[in-house]
Short mmCIF file of C-alpha atoms in Angstrom, two decimals:
data_model
loop_
_atom_site.label_atom_id
_atom_site.label_comp_id
_atom_site.label_asym_id
_atom_site.label_seq_id
_atom_site.Cartn_x
_atom_site.Cartn_y
_atom_site.Cartn_z
CA MET A 1 47.19 -28.20 -15.81
CA ASP A 2 45.11 -31.33 -15.12
CA ASP A 3 42.27 -31.86 -12.65
CA ALA A 4 41.27 -28.22 -12.41
CA ILE A 5 38.65 -25.74 -13.57
CA LEU A 6 39.98 -22.47 -14.95
CA PRO A 7 37.59 -19.47 -14.86
CA PHE A 8 38.02 -16.87 -17.60
CA GLN A 9 36.43 -13.77 -19.07
CA ILE A 10 36.39 -12.34 -22.58
CA ASP A 11 37.06 -8.65 -22.01
CA SER A 12 35.58 -7.19 -25.20
CA SER A 13 32.15 -8.74 -24.54
CA GLY A 14 32.15 -9.42 -20.81
CA LEU A 15 31.27 -13.07 -21.47
CA ARG A 16 32.36 -15.41 -18.70
CA GLY A 17 33.42 -19.00 -18.96
CA ARG A 18 35.10 -22.04 -17.52
CA SER A 19 37.67 -24.42 -18.92
CA ALA A 20 37.86 -27.96 -17.53
CA ARG A 21 40.76 -30.36 -17.82
CA LEU A 22 40.55 -33.74 -16.08
CA GLY A 23 43.27 -36.38 -16.14
CA ALA A 24 44.26 -38.71 -13.30
CA ALA A 25 41.10 -37.95 -11.30
CA LEU A 26 38.80 -38.97 -14.16
CA ASP A 27 40.90 -42.00 -15.04
CA ALA A 28 40.63 -43.27 -11.45
CA ILE A 29 36.84 -42.77 -11.39
CA LEU A 30 36.31 -44.65 -14.65
CA ASP A 31 38.95 -47.34 -14.19
CA ARG A 32 37.59 -48.66 -10.89
CA HIS A 33 34.57 -50.22 -12.56
CA ASP A 34 36.02 -51.33 -15.90
CA TYR A 35 33.11 -49.78 -17.78
CA PRO A 36 32.61 -50.58 -21.46
CA ALA A 37 34.10 -47.74 -23.51
CA PRO A 38 30.77 -46.12 -24.52
CA VAL A 39 29.56 -46.10 -20.90
CA ALA A 40 32.88 -44.75 -19.64
CA GLY A 41 32.84 -41.99 -22.23
CA LEU A 42 29.32 -40.92 -21.29
CA LEU A 43 30.12 -40.96 -17.57
CA GLY A 44 33.28 -38.97 -18.33
CA GLU A 45 31.09 -36.29 -19.92
CA THR A 46 28.80 -36.30 -16.87
CA VAL A 47 31.71 -35.88 -14.45
CA THR A 48 33.20 -33.08 -16.55
CA LEU A 49 29.85 -31.27 -16.79
CA ALA A 50 29.36 -31.59 -13.03
CA ALA A 51 32.78 -30.04 -12.42
CA LEU A 52 32.07 -27.18 -14.82
CA LEU A 53 28.63 -26.40 -13.42
CA ALA A 54 29.68 -26.68 -9.78
CA SER A 55 32.47 -24.18 -10.37
CA THR A 56 29.94 -21.50 -11.35
CA LEU A 57 28.01 -21.78 -8.07
CA LYS A 58 28.57 -20.46 -4.59
CA TYR A 59 27.58 -23.21 -2.19
CA ASP A 60 28.77 -25.07 0.88
CA GLY A 61 27.87 -28.71 0.41
CA VAL A 62 27.39 -31.03 -2.55
CA PHE A 63 26.40 -30.37 -6.15
CA THR A 64 24.97 -33.44 -7.92
CA LEU A 65 24.31 -34.03 -11.62
CA GLN A 66 22.23 -37.10 -12.43
CA THR A 67 20.60 -38.71 -15.46
CA LYS A 68 17.88 -41.36 -15.48
CA GLY A 69 16.73 -43.02 -18.68
CA ASP A 70 15.03 -46.09 -20.08
CA GLY A 71 18.04 -47.11 -22.18
CA PRO A 72 20.86 -49.53 -21.38
CA VAL A 73 22.50 -46.87 -19.18
CA SER A 74 19.70 -46.35 -16.67
CA LEU A 75 21.55 -44.08 -14.25
CA MET A 76 24.56 -41.80 -14.15
CA VAL A 77 25.56 -39.73 -11.12
CA ALA A 78 28.41 -37.31 -10.57
CA ASP A 79 28.78 -35.05 -7.55
CA VAL A 80 31.22 -32.35 -6.49
CA THR A 81 31.71 -30.95 -3.01
CA SER A 82 32.35 -27.27 -2.43
CA THR A 83 35.96 -28.22 -1.62
CA GLY A 84 36.47 -29.92 -5.00
CA ASP A 85 36.05 -33.61 -4.16
CA ILE A 86 34.51 -35.34 -7.17
CA ARG A 87 33.14 -38.81 -7.85
CA GLY A 88 30.92 -40.56 -10.39
CA TYR A 89 29.03 -43.77 -11.06
CA ALA A 90 27.05 -45.37 -13.92
CA ARG A 91 24.51 -48.20 -13.77
CA PHE A 92 23.97 -50.12 -16.97
CA ASP A 93 22.65 -53.37 -18.42
CA ALA A 94 25.46 -54.99 -20.37
CA ASN A 95 23.02 -57.25 -22.22
CA ARG A 96 21.21 -54.25 -23.68
CA LEU A 97 24.28 -52.31 -24.83
CA PRO A 98 24.61 -52.01 -28.62
CA HIS A 99 27.47 -54.15 -29.89
CA ASP A 100 27.69 -52.87 -33.47
CA GLY A 101 29.08 -49.51 -34.50
CA THR A 102 29.35 -46.48 -32.23
CA PRO A 103 26.25 -46.08 -30.03
CA THR A 104 24.73 -42.64 -29.85
CA PHE A 105 23.66 -40.70 -26.80
CA ARG A 106 20.08 -41.86 -27.43
CA ASP A 107 21.15 -45.48 -27.92
CA LEU A 108 22.65 -45.45 -24.44
CA LEU A 109 20.28 -43.32 -22.36
CA GLY A 110 17.00 -43.54 -24.24
CA ALA A 111 14.25 -41.25 -22.94
CA GLY A 112 14.42 -39.78 -19.48
CA HIS A 113 15.51 -36.71 -17.57
CA LEU A 114 18.53 -34.90 -16.22
CA ALA A 115 18.55 -33.35 -12.75
CA PHE A 116 20.97 -31.31 -10.75
CA THR A 117 20.80 -30.61 -7.05
CA VAL A 118 22.59 -28.32 -4.63
CA ASP A 119 22.47 -29.75 -1.11
CA GLN A 120 23.93 -27.57 1.66
CA GLY A 121 22.90 -29.69 4.61
CA GLU A 122 19.86 -30.75 6.61
CA HIS A 123 18.99 -27.24 7.84
CA THR A 124 18.90 -25.64 4.40
CA GLU A 125 16.53 -25.89 1.46
CA ARG A 126 17.76 -27.98 -1.45
CA TYR A 127 17.75 -26.44 -4.91
CA GLN A 128 16.91 -28.77 -7.78
CA GLY A 129 16.51 -28.35 -11.51
CA ILE A 130 15.07 -31.03 -13.79
CA VAL A 131 14.97 -31.16 -17.58
CA GLU A 132 13.98 -33.81 -20.09
CA LEU A 133 16.77 -35.40 -22.10
CA THR A 134 16.08 -33.14 -25.05
CA GLY A 135 18.95 -33.16 -27.52
CA ASP A 136 21.56 -35.46 -28.97
CA THR A 137 24.18 -34.89 -26.24
CA LEU A 138 24.30 -34.13 -22.54
CA ALA A 139 25.65 -30.68 -23.38
CA GLU A 140 22.60 -29.97 -25.55
CA CYS A 141 20.27 -31.05 -22.74
CA LEU A 142 21.89 -28.60 -20.36
CA THR A 143 21.95 -25.68 -22.79
CA HIS A 144 18.25 -26.31 -23.39
CA TYR A 145 17.62 -26.16 -19.64
CA PHE A 146 19.51 -22.89 -19.21
CA ARG A 147 17.71 -21.30 -22.12
CA GLN A 148 14.22 -22.39 -21.06
CA SER A 149 14.36 -22.33 -17.26
CA GLU A 150 17.05 -19.86 -16.30
CA GLN A 151 16.84 -17.48 -19.27
CA ILE A 152 20.61 -17.73 -19.64
CA ASN A 153 22.49 -18.42 -22.83
CA ALA A 154 25.09 -21.11 -22.27
CA GLY A 155 27.42 -22.90 -24.63
CA LEU A 156 29.21 -26.15 -23.86
CA LYS A 157 31.84 -28.16 -25.67
CA LEU A 158 33.20 -31.45 -24.31
CA ALA A 159 35.73 -34.08 -25.28
CA VAL A 160 36.46 -37.39 -23.56
CA GLY A 161 39.02 -39.93 -24.71
CA ARG A 162 41.37 -42.65 -23.60
CA GLY A 163 45.05 -42.56 -24.48
CA ASP A 164 48.27 -44.19 -23.30
CA ALA A 165 48.02 -42.40 -19.95
CA GLY A 166 44.38 -43.34 -19.38
CA TRP A 167 41.10 -41.45 -19.60
CA ARG A 168 41.11 -37.70 -20.07
CA ALA A 169 38.46 -35.04 -20.54
CA GLY A 170 38.36 -31.41 -21.51
CA GLY A 171 35.52 -28.93 -21.65
CA LEU A 172 34.62 -25.32 -22.29
CA MET A 173 31.60 -23.45 -20.99
CA LEU A 174 30.49 -19.94 -21.96
CA GLN A 175 27.67 -18.01 -20.30
CA ARG A 176 25.91 -14.76 -21.13
CA LEU A 177 24.65 -13.54 -17.78
CA PRO A 178 21.80 -11.12 -17.04
CA ASP A 179 24.07 -8.31 -15.79
CA GLN A 180 25.50 -7.96 -19.30
CA GLU A 181 22.08 -7.02 -20.65
CA LYS A 182 22.28 -3.68 -18.85
CA ILE A 183 25.59 -2.47 -20.24
CA ILE A 184 25.89 -3.83 -23.79
CA PRO A 185 23.50 -2.91 -26.67
CA ALA A 186 21.33 -5.78 -27.89
CA SER A 187 22.83 -5.92 -31.39
CA ASP A 188 26.35 -6.03 -29.99
CA ARG A 189 25.38 -8.72 -27.48
CA GLU A 190 24.14 -11.00 -30.22
CA ASP A 191 27.20 -10.42 -32.39
CA ASP A 192 29.54 -11.03 -29.45
CA TRP A 193 27.71 -14.23 -28.50
CA ARG A 194 27.74 -15.66 -32.00
CA ARG A 195 31.42 -14.86 -32.43
CA ALA A 196 32.35 -16.42 -29.08
CA MET A 197 30.36 -19.57 -29.86
CA ILE A 198 32.02 -19.92 -33.28
CA LEU A 199 35.44 -19.56 -31.70
CA MET A 200 34.64 -22.04 -28.92
CA GLU A 201 33.33 -24.59 -31.43
CA SER A 202 36.57 -24.27 -33.40
CA ALA A 203 38.46 -25.98 -30.55
CA THR A 204 39.18 -29.57 -31.56
CA ASP A 205 38.88 -32.64 -29.34
CA ALA A 206 42.65 -33.06 -29.63
CA GLU A 207 43.20 -29.56 -28.26
CA LEU A 208 40.79 -30.08 -25.38
CA LEU A 209 42.52 -33.32 -24.38
CA ASP A 210 46.17 -32.47 -25.12
CA PRO A 211 48.19 -32.75 -21.86
CA GLY A 212 50.87 -30.59 -23.46
CA LEU A 213 48.51 -27.70 -24.20
CA ALA A 214 47.76 -25.69 -21.08
CA PRO A 215 44.12 -24.58 -20.81
CA SER A 216 45.27 -20.95 -20.53
CA ARG A 217 47.18 -21.36 -23.77
CA LEU A 218 44.14 -22.85 -25.51
CA LEU A 219 41.97 -19.96 -24.32
CA TYR A 220 44.52 -17.49 -25.67
CA ARG A 221 44.58 -19.36 -28.98
CA LEU A 222 40.79 -19.10 -29.23
CA PHE A 223 40.00 -15.65 -27.86
CA HIS A 224 43.18 -13.54 -27.90
CA GLU A 225 41.79 -11.06 -30.43
CA ASP A 226 38.96 -10.21 -28.03
CA GLY A 227 41.10 -10.12 -24.92
CA VAL A 228 40.82 -13.06 -22.56
CA ARG A 229 41.67 -13.06 -18.87
CA VAL A 230 42.07 -16.14 -16.72
CA PHE A 231 41.63 -16.34 -12.97
CA ASP A 232 42.86 -18.67 -10.27
CA PRO A 233 42.27 -22.35 -11.10
CA GLN A 234 39.91 -24.39 -8.93
CA PRO A 235 41.38 -27.87 -8.31
CA VAL A 236 39.24 -31.01 -8.27
CA ARG A 237 40.19 -34.33 -6.68
CA ASP A 238 39.06 -37.93 -6.98
CA ARG A 239 37.76 -38.48 -3.48
CA CYS A 240 34.76 -40.48 -2.32
CA ARG A 241 32.75 -39.46 0.73
CA CYS A 242 32.07 -42.99 1.94
CA SER A 243 33.75 -44.29 5.09
CA ARG A 244 33.50 -47.21 7.48
CA ASP A 245 32.05 -44.86 10.12
CA LYS A 246 29.19 -43.84 7.81
CA VAL A 247 28.43 -47.45 6.90
CA THR A 248 28.57 -48.39 10.58
CA ALA A 249 26.04 -45.67 11.44
CA ALA A 250 23.68 -47.00 8.75
CA LEU A 251 23.97 -50.60 9.94
CA THR A 252 23.31 -49.58 13.53
CA ALA A 253 19.79 -48.55 12.54
CA ILE A 254 18.99 -52.02 11.13
CA PRO A 255 17.65 -54.73 13.50
CA ARG A 256 20.13 -57.56 14.13
CA ALA A 257 17.71 -60.18 12.81
CA GLU A 258 17.51 -58.31 9.52
CA LEU A 259 21.28 -58.01 9.36
CA GLU A 260 21.50 -61.79 9.59
CA THR A 261 19.56 -62.07 6.32
CA LEU A 262 22.12 -59.82 4.62
CA LYS A 263 25.12 -62.01 5.37
CA ILE A 264 27.32 -63.41 2.62
CA ASP A 265 29.69 -66.18 3.72
CA GLY A 266 29.06 -65.27 7.35
CA ARG A 267 29.62 -61.53 6.95
CA VAL A 268 27.62 -58.45 6.05
CA GLU A 269 29.22 -56.74 3.06
CA VAL A 270 28.44 -53.18 1.97
CA ASN A 271 29.84 -51.96 -1.34
CA CYS A 272 30.15 -48.30 -2.29
CA GLU A 273 28.91 -47.91 -5.86
CA PHE A 274 31.10 -44.87 -6.42
CA CYS A 275 34.58 -45.96 -5.33
CA ASN A 276 33.92 -49.73 -5.36
CA THR A 277 35.19 -50.13 -1.78
CA THR A 278 33.69 -53.06 0.14
CA TYR A 279 33.18 -52.80 3.91
CA ARG A 280 32.89 -56.16 5.72
CA PHE A 281 31.41 -56.84 9.15
CA ASP A 282 31.63 -60.19 10.91
CA ASP A 283 29.63 -61.31 13.97
CA ALA A 284 32.03 -59.64 16.38
CA ASP A 285 31.69 -56.35 14.50
CA LEU A 286 27.90 -56.59 14.48
CA ASP A 287 27.76 -57.39 18.20
CA ARG A 288 29.96 -54.39 18.90
CA LEU A 289 27.68 -52.13 16.83
CA LYS A 290 24.65 -53.09 18.84
CA GLU A 291 26.47 -52.72 22.16
CA GLU A 292 27.63 -49.23 21.20
CA ALA A 293 24.13 -48.30 20.05
CA ARG A 294 22.63 -49.44 23.37
CA ALA A 295 25.28 -47.54 25.32
CA GLU A 296 24.55 -44.32 23.42
CA SER A 297 20.81 -44.67 23.95
#
């Protein structure tokens, strides 16, 4: 039931949707950096949104959702590969974080933009969408983008929380796609959409996060009167794409004299911001890199 996206359809209206439930994967992503609770919660929403959006696309590569703002949380990034590997990272200034009350979305991000990118490799054209942070939540920013740029109605509901078993997240996404316009009268489309949105909004945070309530059961609870069908779940995994080989390839391109200036306690250290893994290279490692580079050239 956890760490998966469940596609579904409401039969009476033809509306399509996704349900997200993240458990151990999200907890691992957030726990590695010991984020303050407000930052962790916001990054949890970003990771969940990335998983939901990626599941609606057909691509072979990496889908990335990113925010940049002038608030204490200057950057958030979550990406999902077409095979379901997911990771996330937040950059923040602890000295600027509000310490009284519960900070709002605006308190944390300030003004800025949200971007998402589909990258299918060096020989393909990247697709990117950018929208200002217009709204009081990340979900509102994305629904605004869909409505203005893609001419698609989308509804999103998210919940992120930390319990005894760690961080969890749940989400629902509904979309009214263009092909429905051809087969359903306009008045019925509007009524169906409003009804579906009311039903989706009736889901509580507790229901979205409850490990004992299967997503399929929640969907039935919400939409059974209109007929709801679920399809095969799409698993997601906490898995970073960094590796020692990739770091090695990057270091090979840097002159040895410059590498010397990067040393800490006699070694070059490279830290992955996503998974917090540190790769260390001593003089013997650096000499070997240069020898291998010369041999290949």
